[in-house]
Amino acid sequence: MSHLNEDHVISAIISQNYGYEVTVKRLDGERDLNFLIETNAVETKNKAEQFVLKIFPASEDPSFVEAEIAVQIFLHDVGLPVPCVVPTKDNTCGFAMDFDGQLRLGRLVTFVPGIVLAKCKHVDTEFWNSYGRIVGQVCAAL
């Protein structure tokens, strides 16, 4: 799928499931397809909002997707700094779609700004201590 066509398809998916007109930027990802989604400021009361659209591989087991969403919602609800799952217009946590000729599951989450660890040139002890605290909080919550 070409970049322009991909952007058009993603914009249509967001419009259909969330009601926003958006701009789209492809993000790196290990397994999922990830897209930075930015809403039109007029639609969101003069404040553009950013989200991440995650599209799961076609081979992903739907029960795994449901479990991942449930864990993410739980961690957010207990106050950990994880992206929040954004409900669709139908008040569901995700959706199914035809993407590049394959049935895939997707979800929209709030964007958490930051730098991808793999792109950091220098990380100090303070960073690793903070990282360890968050990982410990996640483990304790689960």
Tab-separated table of C-alpha atoms in Angstrom:
chain	number	residue	atom	x	y	z
A	1	MET	CA	0.000	0.000	0.000
A	2	SER	CA	1.416	3.422	-0.928
A	3	HIS	CA	2.038	6.024	1.768
A	4	LEU	CA	-0.692	8.357	0.459
A	5	ASN	CA	-3.229	5.556	0.166
A	6	GLU	CA	-2.290	4.281	3.649
A	7	ASP	CA	-2.871	7.764	5.128
A	8	HIS	CA	-6.253	7.942	3.392
A	9	VAL	CA	-7.290	4.504	4.706
A	10	ILE	CA	-6.192	5.363	8.264
A	11	SER	CA	-8.018	8.717	8.138
A	12	ALA	CA	-11.194	6.927	7.006
A	13	ILE	CA	-10.862	4.351	9.818
A	14	ILE	CA	-10.544	7.125	12.424
A	15	SER	CA	-13.458	9.072	10.947
A	16	GLN	CA	-15.694	5.991	10.866
A	17	ASN	CA	-14.858	4.738	14.362
A	18	TYR	CA	-14.154	7.970	16.283
A	19	GLY	CA	-15.673	10.801	14.251
A	20	TYR	CA	-12.485	12.850	13.835
A	21	GLU	CA	-10.864	14.309	10.751
A	22	VAL	CA	-7.141	13.764	11.268
A	23	THR	CA	-3.621	13.922	9.967
A	24	VAL	CA	-1.636	10.686	10.015
A	25	LYS	CA	2.055	9.854	10.480
A	26	ARG	CA	3.446	6.308	10.448
A	27	LEU	CA	5.453	5.338	13.551
A	28	ASP	CA	7.976	2.564	14.104
A	29	GLY	CA	6.747	-0.630	15.706
A	30	GLU	CA	7.924	-4.119	16.523
A	31	ARG	CA	4.838	-6.109	15.493
A	32	ASP	CA	1.858	-3.782	15.345
A	33	LEU	CA	1.377	-1.064	12.761
A	34	ASN	CA	1.441	2.229	14.634
A	35	PHE	CA	0.263	5.649	13.487
A	36	LEU	CA	0.429	9.031	15.172
A	37	ILE	CA	-3.009	10.578	14.818
A	38	GLU	CA	-3.580	14.316	15.262
A	39	THR	CA	-7.102	15.689	15.350
A	40	ASN	CA	-8.266	18.904	13.783
A	41	ALA	CA	-8.201	21.582	16.522
A	42	VAL	CA	-11.666	22.879	15.567
A	43	GLU	CA	-13.272	19.488	16.250
A	44	THR	CA	-11.757	19.235	19.711
A	45	LYS	CA	-12.600	22.738	20.976
A	46	ASN	CA	-9.518	24.506	19.568
A	47	LYS	CA	-7.027	22.050	21.018
A	48	ALA	CA	-5.505	19.495	18.691
A	49	GLU	CA	-5.221	16.108	20.342
A	50	GLN	CA	-2.726	13.362	19.590
A	51	PHE	CA	-3.370	9.649	19.688
A	52	VAL	CA	-1.707	6.444	18.540
A	53	LEU	CA	-3.623	4.020	16.356
A	54	LYS	CA	-2.390	0.462	16.843
A	55	ILE	CA	-3.281	-2.107	14.204
A	56	PHE	CA	-2.549	-5.690	15.188
A	57	PRO	CA	-1.085	-8.281	12.801
A	58	ALA	CA	-3.721	-10.260	10.892
A	59	SER	CA	-2.471	-13.434	12.610
A	60	GLU	CA	-3.004	-12.050	16.138
A	61	ASP	CA	-5.354	-14.084	18.323
A	62	PRO	CA	-8.348	-11.875	19.256
A	63	SER	CA	-8.220	-13.141	22.855
A	64	PHE	CA	-4.639	-11.829	23.134
A	65	VAL	CA	-5.777	-8.430	21.856
A	66	GLU	CA	-8.633	-8.371	24.389
A	67	ALA	CA	-6.232	-9.298	27.204
A	68	GLU	CA	-3.759	-6.589	26.189
A	69	ILE	CA	-6.526	-3.982	26.136
A	70	ALA	CA	-7.844	-5.126	29.538
A	71	VAL	CA	-4.370	-4.871	31.095
A	72	GLN	CA	-3.818	-1.433	29.597
A	73	ILE	CA	-7.163	-0.178	30.929
A	74	PHE	CA	-6.434	-1.648	34.368
A	75	LEU	CA	-2.956	-0.091	34.578
A	76	HIS	CA	-4.304	3.290	33.513
A	77	ASP	CA	-7.179	3.068	36.010
A	78	VAL	CA	-4.782	2.407	38.925
A	79	GLY	CA	-2.860	5.561	37.989
A	80	LEU	CA	0.169	4.275	36.135
A	81	PRO	CA	1.529	6.435	33.281
A	82	VAL	CA	0.333	4.289	30.390
A	83	PRO	CA	-1.699	5.341	27.368
A	84	CYS	CA	-5.454	5.382	27.896
A	85	VAL	CA	-7.629	3.325	25.546
A	86	VAL	CA	-10.001	5.656	23.677
A	87	PRO	CA	-13.526	4.291	23.210
A	88	THR	CA	-15.036	4.271	19.726
A	89	LYS	CA	-18.274	6.092	18.833
A	90	ASP	CA	-20.005	2.787	19.699
A	91	ASN	CA	-18.282	2.793	23.114
A	92	THR	CA	-16.100	-0.238	22.381
A	93	CYS	CA	-12.386	-0.516	23.122
A	94	GLY	CA	-11.394	-1.385	19.573
A	95	PHE	CA	-12.619	-2.369	16.153
A	96	ALA	CA	-12.120	-4.796	13.283
A	97	MET	CA	-11.240	-3.557	9.800
A	98	ASP	CA	-10.056	-4.577	6.375
A	99	PHE	CA	-6.514	-3.269	6.064
A	100	ASP	CA	-4.516	-4.058	2.951
A	101	GLY	CA	-6.835	-6.978	2.147
A	102	GLN	CA	-6.598	-8.577	5.593
A	103	LEU	CA	-8.989	-8.509	8.547
A	104	ARG	CA	-7.210	-6.810	11.444
A	105	LEU	CA	-8.064	-5.551	14.892
A	106	GLY	CA	-7.177	-2.051	16.019
A	107	ARG	CA	-7.454	0.368	18.889
A	108	LEU	CA	-6.793	4.027	19.558
A	109	VAL	CA	-4.857	5.132	22.637
A	110	THR	CA	-3.805	8.492	23.981
A	111	PHE	CA	-0.355	9.672	22.931
A	112	VAL	CA	2.304	9.795	25.644
A	113	PRO	CA	5.147	12.065	24.520
A	114	GLY	CA	8.708	10.925	24.948
A	115	ILE	CA	11.708	9.405	23.241
A	116	VAL	CA	11.917	5.778	22.184
A	117	LEU	CA	14.582	4.130	24.362
A	118	ALA	CA	16.354	2.638	21.335
A	119	LYS	CA	16.955	6.180	20.029
A	120	CYS	CA	18.490	7.532	23.252
A	121	LYS	CA	22.214	8.108	22.913
A	122	HIS	CA	22.842	8.405	26.643
A	123	VAL	CA	20.808	7.170	29.569
A	124	ASP	CA	22.019	7.819	33.089
A	125	THR	CA	21.465	6.181	36.461
A	126	GLU	CA	18.535	8.490	37.227
A	127	PHE	CA	16.763	7.252	34.098
A	128	TRP	CA	17.296	3.585	34.981
A	129	ASN	CA	16.101	4.207	38.568
A	130	SER	CA	12.918	5.846	37.234
A	131	TYR	CA	12.450	3.024	34.721
A	132	GLY	CA	12.877	0.435	37.475
A	133	ARG	CA	10.306	2.185	39.688
A	134	ILE	CA	7.713	2.148	36.896
A	135	VAL	CA	8.383	-1.511	36.053
A	136	GLY	CA	8.067	-2.348	39.754
A	137	GLN	CA	4.763	-0.474	39.978
A	138	VAL	CA	3.441	-2.346	36.949
A	139	CYS	CA	4.466	-5.694	38.449
A	140	ALA	CA	2.908	-4.806	41.799
A	141	ALA	CA	-0.337	-3.690	40.138
A	142	LEU	CA	-0.656	-6.882	38.118
